[in-house]
């Protein structure tokens, strides 16, 4: 049984990541209760937080089909938002929209609007490790229940 998983950022490979997890489960190679660590980066963290919280892959897939990614990335009321995100917030997507979506999912499972990496580990038994690149310091930073226990899983 697999104990450790490593995922790259998913961006357009979102369904491939969900499909990979589904395939591993279908072939009895993956069972959430045996996973100890999940290491990921970028957009894959959104999927994996839901998975770690106990959402089924079908629930994650069904919700993602309903989600209009254009509305998450592009703000029709403010055409400058993409440029603002890139230049000021150093991200491509509209973080506020992603935060609102993720907050609802976290609340549904925990009755809290936000949780730390340590709380996620305590709830699930899975240590989520997220690597991020700091443009200001020009280095990779790791977030996890061990390295940054009190930091929000939403990383902002």
Tab-separated table of N, CA and C in Angstrom:
chain	number	residue	atom	x	y	z
A	1	UNK	N	0.849	-1.180	0.000
A	1	UNK	CA	0.000	0.000	0.000
A	1	UNK	C	0.895	1.244	0.000
A	2	UNK	N	0.536	2.218	-0.772
A	2	UNK	CA	1.316	3.449	-0.899
A	2	UNK	C	1.169	4.292	0.368
A	3	UNK	N	2.312	4.783	0.888
A	3	UNK	CA	2.313	5.614	2.086
A	3	UNK	C	2.628	7.074	1.779
A	4	UNK	N	3.375	7.320	0.717
A	4	UNK	CA	3.812	8.671	0.365
A	4	UNK	C	3.478	8.960	-1.091
A	5	UNK	N	2.943	10.140	-1.338
A	5	UNK	CA	2.608	10.568	-2.699
A	5	UNK	C	3.286	11.894	-2.989
A	6	UNK	N	3.707	12.073	-4.236
A	6	UNK	CA	4.295	13.335	-4.671
A	6	UNK	C	3.600	13.753	-5.956
A	7	UNK	N	3.117	15.000	-5.981
A	7	UNK	CA	2.437	15.524	-7.160
A	7	UNK	C	3.026	16.866	-7.567
A	8	UNK	N	3.106	17.062	-8.863
A	8	UNK	CA	3.516	18.371	-9.384
A	8	UNK	C	2.281	19.268	-9.411
A	9	UNK	N	2.455	20.486	-9.869
A	9	UNK	CA	1.308	21.358	-10.067
A	9	UNK	C	0.425	20.767	-11.144
A	10	UNK	N	-0.856	21.015	-11.068
A	10	UNK	CA	-1.735	20.332	-12.022
A	10	UNK	C	-2.226	21.227	-13.146
A	11	UNK	N	-2.461	22.477	-12.908
A	11	UNK	CA	-3.023	23.422	-13.888
A	11	UNK	C	-4.024	22.720	-14.798
A	12	UNK	N	-3.709	22.528	-16.050
A	12	UNK	CA	-4.645	21.906	-16.988
A	12	UNK	C	-4.723	20.399	-16.824
A	13	UNK	N	-3.861	19.839	-15.978
A	13	UNK	CA	-3.854	18.391	-15.757
A	13	UNK	C	-4.720	17.998	-14.564
A	14	UNK	N	-5.640	18.862	-14.187
A	14	UNK	CA	-6.496	18.644	-13.023
A	14	UNK	C	-7.163	17.272	-13.063
A	15	UNK	N	-7.825	16.966	-14.171
A	15	UNK	CA	-8.542	15.696	-14.263
A	15	UNK	C	-7.581	14.518	-14.310
A	16	UNK	N	-6.366	14.734	-14.816
A	16	UNK	CA	-5.370	13.665	-14.820
A	16	UNK	C	-4.972	13.317	-13.387
A	17	UNK	N	-4.832	14.320	-12.524
A	17	UNK	CA	-4.480	14.067	-11.132
A	17	UNK	C	-5.606	13.296	-10.432
A	18	UNK	N	-6.831	13.717	-10.636
A	18	UNK	CA	-7.970	13.009	-10.043
A	18	UNK	C	-8.030	11.586	-10.599
A	19	UNK	N	-7.801	11.445	-11.906
A	19	UNK	CA	-7.808	10.125	-12.543
A	19	UNK	C	-6.702	9.225	-12.019
A	20	UNK	N	-5.547	9.791	-11.768
A	20	UNK	CA	-4.422	9.031	-11.212
A	20	UNK	C	-4.779	8.482	-9.834
A	21	UNK	N	-5.331	9.326	-8.980
A	21	UNK	CA	-5.756	8.877	-7.651
A	21	UNK	C	-6.830	7.797	-7.766
A	22	UNK	N	-7.769	7.992	-8.665
A	22	UNK	CA	-8.859	7.019	-8.858
A	22	UNK	C	-8.313	5.669	-9.319
A	23	UNK	N	-7.383	5.706	-10.261
A	23	UNK	CA	-6.774	4.476	-10.763
A	23	UNK	C	-6.045	3.735	-9.641
A	24	UNK	N	-5.275	4.458	-8.850
A	24	UNK	CA	-4.567	3.834	-7.732
A	24	UNK	C	-5.537	3.224	-6.727
A	25	UNK	N	-6.649	3.905	-6.472
A	25	UNK	CA	-7.665	3.345	-5.571
A	25	UNK	C	-8.320	2.116	-6.183
A	26	UNK	N	-8.687	2.203	-7.471
A	26	UNK	CA	-9.356	1.081	-8.145
A	26	UNK	C	-8.503	-0.185	-8.157
A	27	UNK	N	-7.187	-0.028	-8.258
A	27	UNK	CA	-6.281	-1.176	-8.280
A	27	UNK	C	-5.761	-1.527	-6.884
A	28	UNK	N	-6.444	-0.990	-5.866
A	28	UNK	CA	-6.120	-1.275	-4.463
A	28	UNK	C	-4.655	-1.002	-4.118
A	29	UNK	N	-4.106	0.027	-4.733
A	29	UNK	CA	-2.746	0.436	-4.425
A	29	UNK	C	-2.739	1.635	-3.473
A	30	UNK	N	-3.886	2.270	-3.336
A	30	UNK	CA	-3.983	3.482	-2.535
A	30	UNK	C	-5.219	3.421	-1.654
A	31	UNK	N	-4.996	3.655	-0.374
A	31	UNK	CA	-6.083	3.744	0.577
A	31	UNK	C	-5.733	4.908	1.507
A	32	UNK	N	-6.620	5.850	1.601
A	32	UNK	CA	-6.383	7.070	2.373
A	32	UNK	C	-5.873	6.790	3.785
A	33	UNK	N	-6.337	5.724	4.409
A	33	UNK	CA	-5.956	5.466	5.811
A	33	UNK	C	-4.494	5.034	5.962
A	34	UNK	N	-3.826	4.655	4.866
A	34	UNK	CA	-2.419	4.273	4.937
A	34	UNK	C	-1.468	5.391	4.508
A	35	UNK	N	-1.986	6.461	3.954
A	35	UNK	CA	-1.135	7.552	3.480
A	35	UNK	C	-0.585	8.332	4.666
A	36	UNK	N	0.712	8.571	4.649
A	36	UNK	CA	1.374	9.333	5.713
A	36	UNK	C	1.732	10.746	5.266
A	37	UNK	N	2.192	10.895	4.012
A	37	UNK	CA	2.641	12.188	3.500
A	37	UNK	C	2.178	12.386	2.065
A	38	UNK	N	1.746	13.595	1.771
A	38	UNK	CA	1.471	13.995	0.398
A	38	UNK	C	2.255	15.278	0.158
A	39	UNK	N	3.135	15.236	-0.829
A	39	UNK	CA	3.973	16.388	-1.181
A	39	UNK	C	3.475	16.918	-2.520
A	40	UNK	N	3.205	18.217	-2.573
A	40	UNK	CA	2.652	18.776	-3.805
A	40	UNK	C	3.057	20.231	-3.970
A	41	UNK	N	2.647	20.792	-5.083
A	41	UNK	CA	2.930	22.188	-5.373
A	41	UNK	C	1.800	22.763	-6.205
A	42	UNK	N	1.701	24.057	-6.222
A	42	UNK	CA	0.800	24.796	-7.100
A	42	UNK	C	-0.652	24.332	-6.978
A	43	UNK	N	-1.343	24.229	-8.104
A	43	UNK	CA	-2.771	23.945	-8.110
A	43	UNK	C	-3.149	22.586	-7.562
A	44	UNK	N	-2.220	21.635	-7.535
A	44	UNK	CA	-2.566	20.315	-7.014
A	44	UNK	C	-2.921	20.370	-5.532
A	45	UNK	N	-2.445	21.382	-4.827
A	45	UNK	CA	-2.749	21.504	-3.400
A	45	UNK	C	-4.256	21.646	-3.173
A	46	UNK	N	-4.949	22.302	-4.071
A	46	UNK	CA	-6.401	22.487	-3.912
A	46	UNK	C	-7.134	21.150	-3.939
A	47	UNK	N	-6.783	20.313	-4.879
A	47	UNK	CA	-7.406	18.994	-4.995
A	47	UNK	C	-7.037	18.140	-3.785
A	48	UNK	N	-5.771	18.190	-3.423
A	48	UNK	CA	-5.285	17.306	-2.371
A	48	UNK	C	-5.787	17.695	-0.987
A	49	UNK	N	-6.024	18.961	-0.738
A	49	UNK	CA	-6.651	19.357	0.528
A	49	UNK	C	-8.034	18.716	0.632
A	50	UNK	N	-8.798	18.776	-0.442
A	50	UNK	CA	-10.132	18.161	-0.433
A	50	UNK	C	-10.034	16.655	-0.208
A	51	UNK	N	-9.089	16.029	-0.897
A	51	UNK	CA	-8.897	14.586	-0.758
A	51	UNK	C	-8.507	14.235	0.683
A	52	UNK	N	-7.585	14.985	1.256
A	52	UNK	CA	-7.136	14.722	2.621
A	52	UNK	C	-8.273	14.942	3.622
A	53	UNK	N	-9.132	15.917	3.353
A	53	UNK	CA	-10.265	16.179	4.253
A	53	UNK	C	-11.332	15.094	4.186
A	54	UNK	N	-11.243	14.209	3.205
A	54	UNK	CA	-12.186	13.103	3.140
A	54	UNK	C	-13.202	13.173	2.018
A	55	UNK	N	-13.099	14.165	1.154
A	55	UNK	CA	-13.997	14.195	-0.003
A	55	UNK	C	-13.633	13.045	-0.928
A	56	UNK	N	-14.648	12.425	-1.500
A	56	UNK	CA	-14.382	11.332	-2.435
A	56	UNK	C	-13.894	11.909	-3.757
A	57	UNK	N	-13.232	11.074	-4.524
A	57	UNK	CA	-12.764	11.526	-5.835
A	57	UNK	C	-13.942	11.861	-6.745
A	58	UNK	N	-15.051	11.152	-6.577
A	58	UNK	CA	-16.246	11.473	-7.365
A	58	UNK	C	-16.763	12.859	-7.003
A	59	UNK	N	-16.793	13.185	-5.709
A	59	UNK	CA	-17.232	14.519	-5.281
A	59	UNK	C	-16.312	15.606	-5.847
A	60	UNK	N	-15.013	15.368	-5.796
A	60	UNK	CA	-14.054	16.342	-6.311
A	60	UNK	C	-14.237	16.513	-7.817
A	61	UNK	N	-14.366	15.410	-8.528
A	61	UNK	CA	-14.551	15.455	-9.988
A	61	UNK	C	-15.860	16.155	-10.347
A	62	UNK	N	-16.941	15.786	-9.685
A	62	UNK	CA	-18.246	16.376	-9.993
A	62	UNK	C	-18.251	17.883	-9.745
A	63	UNK	N	-17.652	18.305	-8.640
A	63	UNK	CA	-17.623	19.737	-8.360
A	63	UNK	C	-16.770	20.470	-9.387
A	64	UNK	N	-15.655	19.879	-9.758
A	64	UNK	CA	-14.765	20.542	-10.718
A	64	UNK	C	-15.417	20.684	-12.092
A	65	UNK	N	-16.269	19.751	-12.444
A	65	UNK	CA	-16.991	19.859	-13.720
A	65	UNK	C	-17.964	21.032	-13.663
A	66	UNK	N	-18.595	21.229	-12.513
A	66	UNK	CA	-19.539	22.334	-12.342
A	66	UNK	C	-18.848	23.694	-12.260
A	67	UNK	N	-17.607	23.706	-11.795
A	67	UNK	CA	-16.876	24.950	-11.593
A	67	UNK	C	-16.466	25.555	-12.932
A	68	UNK	N	-16.791	26.804	-13.117
A	68	UNK	CA	-16.399	27.517	-14.337
A	68	UNK	C	-15.047	28.177	-14.076
A	69	UNK	N	-13.974	27.553	-14.567
A	69	UNK	CA	-12.626	28.061	-14.296
A	69	UNK	C	-12.404	29.449	-14.881
A	70	UNK	N	-13.110	29.779	-15.939
A	70	UNK	CA	-12.958	31.122	-16.509
A	70	UNK	C	-13.340	32.174	-15.476
A	71	UNK	N	-14.381	31.893	-14.697
A	71	UNK	CA	-14.795	32.839	-13.656
A	71	UNK	C	-13.788	32.918	-12.509
A	72	UNK	N	-13.044	31.850	-12.307
A	72	UNK	CA	-12.040	31.853	-11.247
A	72	UNK	C	-10.821	32.648	-11.687
A	73	UNK	N	-10.442	32.513	-12.939
A	73	UNK	CA	-9.241	33.181	-13.445
A	73	UNK	C	-9.530	34.603	-13.898
A	74	UNK	N	-10.624	34.791	-14.579
A	74	UNK	CA	-10.912	36.071	-15.233
A	74	UNK	C	-12.080	36.767	-14.552
A	75	UNK	N	-11.901	37.987	-14.181
A	75	UNK	CA	-12.948	38.782	-13.547
A	75	UNK	C	-13.513	39.734	-14.592
A	76	UNK	N	-14.698	39.441	-15.093
A	76	UNK	CA	-15.298	40.249	-16.159
A	76	UNK	C	-15.586	41.679	-15.712
A	77	UNK	N	-15.741	41.888	-14.414
A	77	UNK	CA	-16.011	43.233	-13.899
A	77	UNK	C	-14.739	44.065	-13.764
A	78	UNK	N	-13.606	43.411	-13.836
A	78	UNK	CA	-12.344	44.121	-13.689
A	78	UNK	C	-11.308	43.457	-14.595
A	79	UNK	N	-11.207	43.936	-15.815
A	79	UNK	CA	-10.326	43.316	-16.797
A	79	UNK	C	-8.858	43.393	-16.413
A	80	UNK	N	-8.490	44.295	-15.530
A	80	UNK	CA	-7.097	44.421	-15.107
A	80	UNK	C	-6.723	43.392	-14.029
A	81	UNK	N	-7.681	42.619	-13.575
A	81	UNK	CA	-7.448	41.712	-12.446
A	81	UNK	C	-6.332	40.702	-12.731
A	82	UNK	N	-6.267	40.149	-13.935
A	82	UNK	CA	-5.226	39.171	-14.241
A	82	UNK	C	-3.852	39.820	-14.114
A	83	UNK	N	-3.698	41.009	-14.648
A	83	UNK	CA	-2.423	41.717	-14.549
A	83	UNK	C	-2.113	42.044	-13.091
A	84	UNK	N	-3.131	42.489	-12.331
A	84	UNK	CA	-2.936	42.757	-10.902
A	84	UNK	C	-2.476	41.501	-10.180
A	85	UNK	N	-3.119	40.369	-10.476
A	85	UNK	CA	-2.736	39.115	-9.840
A	85	UNK	C	-1.279	38.780	-10.141
A	86	UNK	N	-0.879	38.924	-11.395
A	86	UNK	CA	0.484	38.584	-11.783
A	86	UNK	C	1.510	39.528	-11.183
A	87	UNK	N	1.257	40.815	-11.269
A	87	UNK	CA	2.246	41.793	-10.835
A	87	UNK	C	2.231	42.060	-9.338
A	88	UNK	N	1.061	42.129	-8.746
A	88	UNK	CA	0.967	42.502	-7.336
A	88	UNK	C	0.919	41.296	-6.395
A	89	UNK	N	0.153	40.296	-6.772
A	89	UNK	CA	-0.003	39.136	-5.894
A	89	UNK	C	0.882	37.967	-6.313
A	90	UNK	N	1.520	38.086	-7.478
A	90	UNK	CA	2.436	37.076	-8.001
A	90	UNK	C	1.769	35.720	-8.177
A	91	UNK	N	0.530	35.755	-8.660
A	91	UNK	CA	-0.173	34.521	-8.979
A	91	UNK	C	-1.053	34.762	-10.193
A	92	UNK	N	-1.451	33.683	-10.835
A	92	UNK	CA	-2.223	33.799	-12.065
A	92	UNK	C	-3.732	33.844	-11.810
A	93	UNK	N	-4.186	33.054	-10.858
A	93	UNK	CA	-5.615	32.950	-10.607
A	93	UNK	C	-6.099	34.020	-9.636
A	94	UNK	N	-7.385	34.184	-9.578
A	94	UNK	CA	-7.992	35.103	-8.625
A	94	UNK	C	-8.051	34.382	-7.278
A	95	UNK	N	-7.089	34.679	-6.432
A	95	UNK	CA	-6.972	33.973	-5.157
A	95	UNK	C	-8.212	34.131	-4.283
A	96	UNK	N	-8.846	35.296	-4.315
A	96	UNK	CA	-10.029	35.519	-3.476
A	96	UNK	C	-11.142	34.538	-3.815
A	97	UNK	N	-11.323	34.246	-5.093
A	97	UNK	CA	-12.371	33.293	-5.493
A	97	UNK	C	-12.016	31.876	-5.060
A	98	UNK	N	-10.751	31.504	-5.229
A	98	UNK	CA	-10.310	30.175	-4.800
A	98	UNK	C	-10.459	30.044	-3.283
A	99	UNK	N	-10.093	31.084	-2.549
A	99	UNK	CA	-10.212	31.066	-1.091
A	99	UNK	C	-11.666	30.867	-0.668
A	100	UNK	N	-12.600	31.550	-1.324
A	100	UNK	CA	-14.019	31.391	-0.997
A	100	UNK	C	-14.493	29.965	-1.242
A	101	UNK	N	-14.062	29.382	-2.337
A	101	UNK	CA	-14.448	28.001	-2.663
A	101	UNK	C	-13.867	27.042	-1.632
A	102	UNK	N	-12.570	27.179	-1.364
A	102	UNK	CA	-11.904	26.282	-0.430
A	102	UNK	C	-12.461	26.432	0.983
A	103	UNK	N	-12.791	27.656	1.381
A	103	UNK	CA	-13.373	27.897	2.705
A	103	UNK	C	-14.661	27.096	2.888
A	104	UNK	N	-15.499	27.060	1.871
A	104	UNK	CA	-16.759	26.305	1.954
A	104	UNK	C	-16.496	24.815	2.140
A	105	UNK	N	-15.526	24.291	1.402
A	105	UNK	CA	-15.205	22.865	1.526
A	105	UNK	C	-14.618	22.549	2.900
A	106	UNK	N	-13.730	23.396	3.383
A	106	UNK	CA	-13.140	23.182	4.706
A	106	UNK	C	-14.220	23.248	5.779
A	107	UNK	N	-15.099	24.242	5.691
A	107	UNK	CA	-16.159	24.395	6.683
A	107	UNK	C	-17.095	23.177	6.691
A	108	UNK	N	-17.402	22.669	5.527
A	108	UNK	CA	-18.300	21.514	5.413
A	108	UNK	C	-17.765	20.300	6.175
A	109	UNK	N	-16.444	20.139	6.219
A	109	UNK	CA	-15.856	18.977	6.901
A	109	UNK	C	-15.413	19.258	8.331
A	110	UNK	N	-15.100	20.523	8.644
A	110	UNK	CA	-14.517	20.822	9.956
A	110	UNK	C	-15.332	21.782	10.813
A	111	UNK	N	-16.307	22.447	10.207
A	111	UNK	CA	-17.090	23.497	10.863
A	111	UNK	C	-16.209	24.685	11.254
A	112	UNK	N	-15.083	24.838	10.550
A	112	UNK	CA	-14.183	25.974	10.711
A	112	UNK	C	-13.952	26.566	9.321
A	113	UNK	N	-13.735	27.867	9.262
A	113	UNK	CA	-13.505	28.517	7.966
A	113	UNK	C	-12.093	28.302	7.435
A	114	UNK	N	-11.183	27.946	8.311
A	114	UNK	CA	-9.793	27.762	7.910
A	114	UNK	C	-9.143	26.792	8.878
A	115	UNK	N	-8.119	26.098	8.417
A	115	UNK	CA	-7.367	25.201	9.287
A	115	UNK	C	-5.876	25.336	8.973
A	116	UNK	N	-5.079	25.015	9.957
A	116	UNK	CA	-3.626	25.053	9.786
A	116	UNK	C	-3.144	23.695	9.267
A	117	UNK	N	-1.882	23.662	8.877
A	117	UNK	CA	-1.290	22.394	8.445
A	117	UNK	C	-1.326	21.366	9.570
A	118	UNK	N	-1.087	21.811	10.792
A	118	UNK	CA	-1.133	20.902	11.950
A	118	UNK	C	-2.544	20.370	12.174
A	119	UNK	N	-3.543	21.229	12.059
A	119	UNK	CA	-4.930	20.779	12.223
A	119	UNK	C	-5.315	19.777	11.144
A	120	UNK	N	-4.850	20.003	9.922
A	120	UNK	CA	-5.141	19.059	8.835
A	120	UNK	C	-4.523	17.694	9.142
A	121	UNK	N	-3.303	17.690	9.654
A	121	UNK	CA	-2.655	16.438	10.054
A	121	UNK	C	-3.432	15.764	11.183
A	122	UNK	N	-3.849	16.544	12.179
A	122	UNK	CA	-4.596	15.984	13.309
A	122	UNK	C	-5.923	15.378	12.866
A	123	UNK	N	-6.593	16.022	11.922
A	123	UNK	CA	-7.886	15.543	11.425
A	123	UNK	C	-7.736	14.272	10.602
A	124	UNK	N	-6.713	14.247	9.751
A	124	UNK	CA	-6.614	13.201	8.730
A	124	UNK	C	-5.532	12.156	8.967
A	125	UNK	N	-4.512	12.519	9.731
A	125	UNK	CA	-3.365	11.631	9.866
A	125	UNK	C	-2.392	11.740	8.701
A	126	UNK	N	-2.657	12.663	7.777
A	126	UNK	CA	-1.815	12.849	6.589
A	126	UNK	C	-1.100	14.187	6.693
A	127	UNK	N	0.218	14.142	6.515
A	127	UNK	CA	1.028	15.353	6.524
A	127	UNK	C	1.082	15.912	5.101
A	128	UNK	N	0.457	17.046	4.893
A	128	UNK	CA	0.504	17.725	3.597
A	128	UNK	C	1.750	18.598	3.567
A	129	UNK	N	2.579	18.389	2.550
A	129	UNK	CA	3.804	19.171	2.367
A	129	UNK	C	3.662	19.913	1.044
A	130	UNK	N	3.717	21.227	1.120
A	130	UNK	CA	3.554	22.053	-0.079
A	130	UNK	C	4.839	22.837	-0.287
A	131	UNK	N	5.403	22.709	-1.491
A	131	UNK	CA	6.562	23.547	-1.768
A	131	UNK	C	6.137	24.713	-2.649
A	132	UNK	N	6.754	25.841	-2.364
A	132	UNK	CA	6.450	27.071	-3.085
A	132	UNK	C	7.757	27.805	-3.333
A	133	UNK	N	7.793	28.582	-4.391
A	133	UNK	CA	8.998	29.341	-4.703
A	133	UNK	C	8.780	30.793	-4.317
A	134	UNK	N	9.646	31.320	-3.468
A	134	UNK	CA	9.558	32.709	-3.033
A	134	UNK	C	10.350	33.573	-4.012
A	135	UNK	N	9.642	34.409	-4.758
A	135	UNK	CA	10.291	35.278	-5.731
A	135	UNK	C	11.139	36.352	-5.064
A	136	UNK	N	10.723	36.807	-3.895
A	136	UNK	CA	11.475	37.848	-3.186
A	136	UNK	C	12.831	37.342	-2.689
A	137	UNK	N	12.843	36.126	-2.138
A	137	UNK	CA	14.072	35.570	-1.572
A	137	UNK	C	14.805	34.628	-2.527
A	138	UNK	N	14.167	34.314	-3.651
A	138	UNK	CA	14.760	33.430	-4.652
A	138	UNK	C	15.107	32.056	-4.065
A	139	UNK	N	14.109	31.454	-3.350
A	139	UNK	CA	14.340	30.134	-2.780
A	139	UNK	C	13.023	29.374	-2.622
A	140	UNK	N	13.162	28.074	-2.478
A	140	UNK	CA	12.000	27.205	-2.273
A	140	UNK	C	11.671	27.181	-0.780
A	141	UNK	N	10.381	27.267	-0.484
A	141	UNK	CA	9.892	27.221	0.893
A	141	UNK	C	8.962	26.015	1.013
A	142	UNK	N	9.077	25.298	2.116
A	142	UNK	CA	8.226	24.137	2.372
A	142	UNK	C	7.255	24.458	3.506
A	143	UNK	N	5.993	24.154	3.260
A	143	UNK	CA	4.948	24.324	4.266
A	143	UNK	C	4.454	22.931	4.653
A	144	UNK	N	4.341	22.671	5.941
A	144	UNK	CA	3.834	21.374	6.405
A	144	UNK	C	3.511	21.475	7.895
A	145	UNK	N	2.937	20.421	8.421
A	145	UNK	CA	2.626	20.380	9.855
A	145	UNK	C	3.895	20.400	10.690
A	146	UNK	N	5.004	19.955	10.118
A	146	UNK	CA	6.273	19.935	10.840
A	146	UNK	C	6.995	21.281	10.722
A	147	UNK	N	7.087	21.800	9.489
A	147	UNK	CA	7.850	23.032	9.253
A	147	UNK	C	7.076	24.301	9.595
A	148	UNK	N	5.786	24.313	9.312
A	148	UNK	CA	4.962	25.510	9.528
A	148	UNK	C	3.600	25.097	10.090
A	149	UNK	N	3.567	24.547	11.291
A	149	UNK	CA	2.333	23.959	11.827
A	149	UNK	C	1.159	24.915	11.953
A	150	UNK	N	1.424	26.182	12.232
A	150	UNK	CA	0.332	27.121	12.489
A	150	UNK	C	-0.077	27.943	11.276
A	151	UNK	N	0.544	27.708	10.146
A	151	UNK	CA	0.202	28.421	8.917
A	151	UNK	C	-1.064	27.797	8.306
A	152	UNK	N	-1.924	28.638	7.778
A	152	UNK	CA	-3.152	28.190	7.127
A	152	UNK	C	-2.844	27.342	5.903
A	153	UNK	N	-3.646	26.311	5.681
A	153	UNK	CA	-3.472	25.508	4.462
A	153	UNK	C	-3.780	26.316	3.216
A	154	UNK	N	-4.427	27.463	3.386
A	154	UNK	CA	-4.705	28.338	2.239
A	154	UNK	C	-3.515	29.223	1.911
A	155	UNK	N	-2.467	29.155	2.740
A	155	UNK	CA	-1.192	29.831	2.490
A	155	UNK	C	-1.293	31.334	2.318
A	156	UNK	N	-2.311	31.966	2.843
A	156	UNK	CA	-2.391	33.435	2.785
A	156	UNK	C	-3.032	33.920	4.049
